[in-house]
mmCIF file of C-alpha atoms in Angstrom:
data_model
loop_
_atom_site.group_PDB
_atom_site.id
_atom_site.type_symbol
_atom_site.label_atom_id
_atom_site.label_comp_id
_atom_site.label_asym_id
_atom_site.label_seq_id
_atom_site.Cartn_x
_atom_site.Cartn_y
_atom_site.Cartn_z
ATOM 1 C CA MET A 261 49.141 26.598 -10.281
ATOM 2 C CA ALA A 262 50.266 23.162 -11.412
ATOM 3 C CA ARG A 263 48.299 21.656 -14.262
ATOM 4 C CA SER A 264 46.514 18.408 -13.560
ATOM 5 C CA ASN A 265 47.722 15.346 -15.416
ATOM 6 C CA LEU A 266 44.480 13.524 -14.725
ATOM 7 C CA LYS A 267 43.117 11.872 -17.870
ATOM 8 C CA PHE A 268 39.619 10.493 -18.113
ATOM 9 C CA ASN A 269 39.452 7.107 -19.812
ATOM 10 C CA LYS A 270 36.184 7.582 -21.684
ATOM 11 C CA LYS A 271 36.312 4.178 -23.348
ATOM 12 C CA ALA A 272 36.766 2.356 -20.031
ATOM 13 C CA TRP A 273 33.985 4.424 -18.451
ATOM 14 C CA ASP A 274 31.640 3.473 -21.290
ATOM 15 C CA GLU A 275 32.481 -0.189 -20.685
ATOM 16 C CA ILE A 276 31.645 0.140 -16.986
ATOM 17 C CA VAL A 277 28.309 1.839 -17.739
ATOM 18 C CA LYS A 278 27.394 -0.824 -20.284
ATOM 19 C CA HIS A 279 28.403 -3.599 -17.888
ATOM 20 C CA VAL A 280 26.203 -2.200 -15.107
ATOM 21 C CA ILE A 281 23.208 -1.807 -17.424
ATOM 22 C CA ASP A 282 23.722 -5.226 -19.026
ATOM 23 C CA THR A 283 24.087 -7.062 -15.705
ATOM 24 C CA GLU A 284 21.749 -5.062 -13.440
ATOM 25 C CA GLY A 285 19.386 -3.005 -15.584
ATOM 26 C CA VAL A 286 18.502 -5.767 -18.029
ATOM 27 C CA ASP A 287 17.574 -8.164 -15.204
ATOM 28 C CA ARG A 288 15.308 -5.548 -13.669
ATOM 29 C CA MET A 289 13.590 -4.778 -16.948
ATOM 30 C CA LYS A 290 13.253 -8.521 -17.653
ATOM 31 C CA ARG A 291 11.162 -8.809 -14.484
ATOM 32 C CA VAL A 292 8.900 -5.998 -15.740
ATOM 33 C CA ALA A 293 8.618 -7.533 -19.220
ATOM 34 C CA ASP A 294 7.845 -11.011 -17.837
ATOM 35 C CA ALA A 295 5.116 -9.611 -15.585
ATOM 36 C CA ALA A 296 3.653 -7.549 -18.433
ATOM 37 C CA ASN A 297 3.682 -10.554 -20.794
ATOM 38 C CA GLY A 298 1.538 -12.344 -18.220
ATOM 39 C CA HIS A 299 -1.299 -10.039 -19.296
ATOM 40 C CA ILE A 300 -1.194 -11.029 -22.980
ATOM 41 C CA ASP A 301 -0.887 -14.157 -25.131
ATOM 42 C CA SER A 302 2.283 -13.094 -26.959
ATOM 43 C CA ASP A 303 5.744 -12.077 -25.736
ATOM 44 C CA GLY A 304 5.136 -8.576 -27.045
ATOM 45 C CA TYR A 305 6.790 -6.839 -24.113
ATOM 46 C CA GLN A 306 10.521 -7.108 -24.721
ATOM 47 C CA VAL A 307 13.679 -5.792 -23.098
ATOM 48 C CA SER A 308 15.853 -3.499 -25.155
ATOM 49 C CA THR A 309 19.147 -1.728 -24.507
ATOM 50 C CA GLN A 310 20.194 1.354 -26.364
ATOM 51 C CA GLY A 311 22.928 3.975 -26.457
ATOM 52 C CA ASP A 312 25.240 5.792 -28.817
ATOM 53 C CA ASP A 313 28.754 4.572 -29.640
ATOM 54 C CA PRO A 314 30.686 6.164 -28.026
ATOM 55 C CA LEU A 315 28.173 6.876 -25.288
ATOM 56 C CA ASP A 316 26.866 10.342 -24.658
ATOM 57 C CA LYS A 317 26.483 11.223 -21.004
ATOM 58 C CA ARG A 318 24.114 8.738 -19.314
ATOM 59 C CA ASP A 319 22.533 7.678 -22.592
ATOM 60 C CA TYR A 320 22.886 3.901 -22.260
ATOM 61 C CA SER A 321 19.726 2.381 -20.853
ATOM 62 C CA ALA A 322 17.635 -0.755 -20.566
ATOM 63 C CA THR A 323 13.962 -0.395 -21.363
ATOM 64 C CA VAL A 324 10.864 -2.485 -21.898
ATOM 65 C CA ILE A 325 9.259 -1.895 -25.279
ATOM 66 C CA THR A 326 5.923 -2.900 -26.770
ATOM 67 C CA ALA A 327 7.126 -4.921 -29.755
ATOM 68 C CA ASP A 328 3.823 -6.095 -31.228
ATOM 69 C CA ALA A 329 0.278 -4.837 -31.723
ATOM 70 C CA GLU A 330 -1.122 -6.889 -28.834
ATOM 71 C CA ALA A 331 1.322 -5.405 -26.344
ATOM 72 C CA MET A 332 0.725 -1.873 -27.673
ATOM 73 C CA ALA A 333 -3.046 -2.235 -27.340
ATOM 74 C CA ASP A 334 -2.774 -3.868 -23.921
ATOM 75 C CA ASN A 335 -0.512 -1.131 -22.599
ATOM 76 C CA ALA A 336 -2.711 1.643 -23.983
ATOM 77 C CA LYS A 337 -5.819 0.031 -22.497
ATOM 78 C CA HIS A 338 -4.497 -1.062 -19.109
ATOM 79 C CA ASN A 339 -1.304 0.943 -18.475
ATOM 80 C CA THR A 340 0.450 -2.355 -17.992
ATOM 81 C CA LEU A 341 3.993 -0.990 -18.009
ATOM 82 C CA VAL A 342 3.260 1.582 -15.290
ATOM 83 C CA GLN A 343 1.346 -1.024 -13.286
ATOM 84 C CA GLU A 344 4.224 -3.532 -13.436
ATOM 85 C CA PHE A 345 7.164 -1.132 -13.270
ATOM 86 C CA HIS A 346 7.574 -1.589 -9.508
ATOM 87 C CA LYS A 347 8.878 -5.087 -10.227
ATOM 88 C CA ALA A 348 12.103 -3.432 -11.410
ATOM 89 C CA GLY A 349 12.894 -2.442 -7.843
ATOM 90 C CA GLY A 350 14.481 -4.446 -5.050
ATOM 91 C CA ASN A 351 16.696 -7.522 -5.370
ATOM 92 C CA MET B 104 -10.709 -5.497 13.016
ATOM 93 C CA THR B 105 -7.623 -4.743 15.102
ATOM 94 C CA THR B 106 -5.700 -1.496 14.785
ATOM 95 C CA PRO B 107 -2.473 -1.936 12.761
ATOM 96 C CA VAL B 108 0.834 -1.257 14.513
ATOM 97 C CA ALA B 109 2.089 0.880 11.623
ATOM 98 C CA PRO B 110 0.310 4.193 11.010
ATOM 99 C CA VAL B 111 -2.149 4.221 8.119
ATOM 100 C CA ILE B 112 -1.437 6.236 4.960
ATOM 101 C CA PRO B 113 -4.499 8.076 3.584
ATOM 102 C CA TYR B 114 -5.977 6.823 0.296
ATOM 103 C CA ALA B 115 -3.977 8.805 -2.243
ATOM 104 C CA ALA B 116 -6.624 8.923 -4.974
ATOM 105 C CA LYS B 117 -9.145 10.418 -2.561
ATOM 106 C CA VAL B 118 -6.655 13.017 -1.288
ATOM 107 C CA VAL B 119 -5.782 14.120 -4.825
ATOM 108 C CA ARG B 120 -9.399 14.054 -5.990
ATOM 109 C CA THR B 121 -10.403 16.382 -3.152
ATOM 110 C CA TYR B 122 -7.498 18.725 -3.906
ATOM 111 C CA LEU B 123 -8.063 18.837 -7.677
ATOM 112 C CA THR B 124 -11.836 19.232 -7.339
ATOM 113 C CA ALA B 125 -11.306 22.391 -5.301
ATOM 114 C CA ALA B 126 -8.484 23.642 -7.541
ATOM 115 C CA LEU B 127 -10.179 23.055 -10.919
ATOM 116 C CA GLY B 128 -13.672 24.253 -10.054
ATOM 117 C CA PRO B 129 -17.127 22.988 -10.977
ATOM 118 C CA SER B 130 -16.596 22.837 -14.763
ATOM 119 C CA VAL B 131 -14.253 19.868 -14.401
ATOM 120 C CA ARG B 132 -15.312 16.490 -13.043
ATOM 121 C CA VAL B 133 -12.615 14.735 -11.037
ATOM 122 C CA ALA B 134 -13.312 11.034 -10.469
ATOM 123 C CA THR B 135 -11.691 7.735 -9.598
ATOM 124 C CA LYS B 136 -13.741 5.785 -12.157
ATOM 125 C CA VAL B 137 -15.365 6.681 -15.456
ATOM 126 C CA PRO B 138 -18.894 7.983 -14.756
ATOM 127 C CA ALA B 139 -21.808 6.297 -16.558
ATOM 128 C CA GLU B 140 -22.354 9.509 -18.520
ATOM 129 C CA ARG B 141 -19.006 11.115 -19.267
ATOM 130 C CA PRO B 142 -18.869 14.875 -18.646
ATOM 131 C CA ALA B 143 -17.215 17.224 -21.157
ATOM 132 C CA LYS B 144 -14.111 17.682 -19.009
ATOM 133 C CA LEU B 145 -13.057 14.635 -17.058
ATOM 134 C CA VAL B 146 -10.010 14.007 -14.887
ATOM 135 C CA MET B 147 -9.622 10.364 -13.892
ATOM 136 C CA ILE B 148 -7.352 9.215 -11.063
ATOM 137 C CA SER B 149 -6.193 5.628 -10.644
ATOM 138 C CA THR B 150 -3.485 3.982 -8.576
ATOM 139 C CA ALA B 151 -0.388 1.999 -9.544
ATOM 140 C CA PRO B 152 2.036 0.105 -7.300
ATOM 141 C CA THR B 153 5.381 1.558 -6.268
ATOM 142 C CA SER B 154 7.854 0.776 -3.502
ATOM 143 C CA GLY B 155 6.592 3.575 -1.257
ATOM 144 C CA GLY B 156 9.887 3.784 0.628
ATOM 145 C CA THR B 157 10.738 2.514 4.112
ATOM 146 C CA ASN B 158 9.585 5.485 6.187
ATOM 147 C CA LEU B 159 6.633 4.517 8.392
ATOM 148 C CA VAL B 160 5.194 8.016 8.593
ATOM 149 C CA LEU B 161 5.853 9.481 5.145
ATOM 150 C CA SER B 162 5.191 7.261 2.154
ATOM 151 C CA SER B 163 4.753 7.817 -1.565
ATOM 152 C CA ARG B 164 1.959 6.468 -3.723
ATOM 153 C CA ARG B 165 1.914 6.376 -7.534
ATOM 154 C CA LEU B 166 -1.073 7.737 -9.418
ATOM 155 C CA ILE B 167 -2.005 7.652 -13.082
ATOM 156 C CA ILE B 168 -4.019 10.730 -14.000
ATOM 157 C CA GLN B 169 -5.935 10.809 -17.272
ATOM 158 C CA VAL B 170 -7.659 13.823 -18.800
ATOM 159 C CA PHE B 171 -10.452 13.527 -21.373
ATOM 160 C CA HIS B 172 -12.058 16.083 -23.651
ATOM 161 C CA ALA B 173 -13.463 15.879 -27.176
ATOM 162 C CA ASP B 174 -11.093 18.652 -28.302
ATOM 163 C CA GLU B 175 -7.425 17.666 -28.244
ATOM 164 C CA THR B 176 -6.218 21.179 -27.412
ATOM 165 C CA VAL B 177 -8.650 21.584 -24.532
ATOM 166 C CA ALA B 178 -7.668 18.180 -23.169
ATOM 167 C CA GLY B 179 -3.956 18.967 -23.483
ATOM 168 C CA GLU B 180 -4.302 22.346 -21.800
ATOM 169 C CA LEU B 181 -6.401 20.876 -19.005
ATOM 170 C CA ALA B 182 -3.752 18.197 -18.471
ATOM 171 C CA GLU B 183 -1.076 20.897 -18.163
ATOM 172 C CA THR B 184 -3.293 22.779 -15.699
ATOM 173 C CA VAL B 185 -3.683 19.630 -13.636
ATOM 174 C CA VAL B 186 0.053 19.004 -13.484
ATOM 175 C CA ALA B 187 0.665 22.664 -12.552
ATOM 176 C CA HIS B 188 -1.789 22.341 -9.645
ATOM 177 C CA LEU B 189 -0.088 19.137 -8.547
ATOM 178 C CA LYS B 190 3.342 20.763 -8.605
ATOM 179 C CA SER B 191 1.904 23.623 -6.496
ATOM 180 C CA ALA B 192 0.258 21.252 -4.019
ATOM 181 C CA ARG B 193 3.150 21.102 -1.554
ATOM 182 C CA TYR B 194 2.810 24.849 -0.978
ATOM 183 C CA VAL B 195 -0.920 24.678 -0.241
ATOM 184 C CA GLN B 196 -1.512 23.943 3.431
ATOM 185 C CA GLY B 197 -4.065 21.430 4.581
ATOM 186 C CA ASN B 198 -4.440 19.373 1.404
ATOM 187 C CA GLY B 199 -2.527 16.362 2.777
ATOM 188 C CA LEU B 200 0.033 16.362 -0.049
ATOM 189 C CA ARG B 201 3.573 16.722 1.311
ATOM 190 C CA ASN B 202 5.241 16.533 -2.089
ATOM 191 C CA VAL B 203 4.429 15.640 -5.675
ATOM 192 C CA THR B 204 6.984 14.225 -8.110
ATOM 193 C CA VAL B 205 6.021 14.181 -11.763
ATOM 194 C CA VAL B 206 7.230 10.811 -13.063
ATOM 195 C CA GLY B 207 5.682 11.180 -16.498
ATOM 196 C CA THR B 208 4.614 14.535 -17.880
ATOM 197 C CA PRO B 209 1.277 14.889 -19.710
ATOM 198 C CA ALA B 210 1.217 13.284 -23.131
ATOM 199 C CA ARG B 211 -1.527 12.109 -25.460
ATOM 200 C CA PHE B 212 -2.162 8.440 -24.843
ATOM 201 C CA ASP B 213 -5.510 7.442 -26.318
ATOM 202 C CA ASP B 214 -7.575 4.482 -25.245
ATOM 203 C CA PRO B 215 -7.592 2.185 -28.331
ATOM 204 C CA ASP B 216 -11.341 1.598 -27.890
ATOM 205 C CA ASP B 217 -12.308 5.250 -27.443
ATOM 206 C CA SER B 218 -12.066 8.078 -29.970
ATOM 207 C CA THR B 219 -12.023 10.816 -27.299
ATOM 208 C CA PRO B 220 -8.548 12.370 -26.913
ATOM 209 C CA ARG B 221 -6.910 11.280 -23.674
ATOM 210 C CA PHE B 222 -3.853 12.801 -22.022
ATOM 211 C CA GLN B 223 -2.022 10.959 -19.297
ATOM 212 C CA MET B 224 0.516 11.764 -16.625
ATOM 213 C CA THR B 225 2.100 9.705 -13.846
ATOM 214 C CA VAL B 226 2.865 11.270 -10.472
ATOM 215 C CA ASP B 227 4.192 10.129 -7.108
ATOM 216 C CA VAL B 228 2.535 11.818 -4.138
ATOM 217 C CA LEU B 229 4.109 11.871 -0.687
ATOM 218 C CA LEU B 230 1.591 11.431 2.096
ATOM 219 C CA ARG B 231 1.802 11.527 5.859
ATOM 220 C CA ALA B 232 0.257 8.745 7.921
ATOM 221 C CA VAL B 233 -2.821 9.516 9.966
ATOM 222 C CA VAL B 234 -2.197 8.939 13.662
#
């Protein structure tokens, strides 16, 4: 059987994954963070991206984090992130 | 009030409360709001928005389920029992639950104003419209 000469360009794949997350995922999480910040006086809900370099499989992601005490307390009291997460969907 | 054109999805919290009340037995109180006097073992169900999908007949609803008990271990084990019952629900006929997807597994997530240990899970339940 002939051996395949197919080579996987891992670096280019990582760039595609990062591009998709940075252009699509961040916008979606920004909508969640903006809605969550509407519940508090600070901007304690913030968007974050994270991943190894080079990327492990599927490990690059955009998330909303609670970056200050007010956001942490608000989320623990009211489940704000779960309540607003649906804003990540759609266009 | 006129009848809606689209079929009506049952109230998810009520469906799950009925199912869990029967599954967990009389020693556990299952409620949709915190009772005035909190029982030793409490399972609280509340709703959260989700897209629900585009199917008119089958639609998912997101629920936040919280478990309270003064002892952390008891609360944690009760939370795991609850999630096990929910994962079994699709195989139990007549409960109204067509499928249950565990979005967030049970984890300790205390109320900052309450010293009682609280475990929380998030689930999506698939319900069929009532015709």
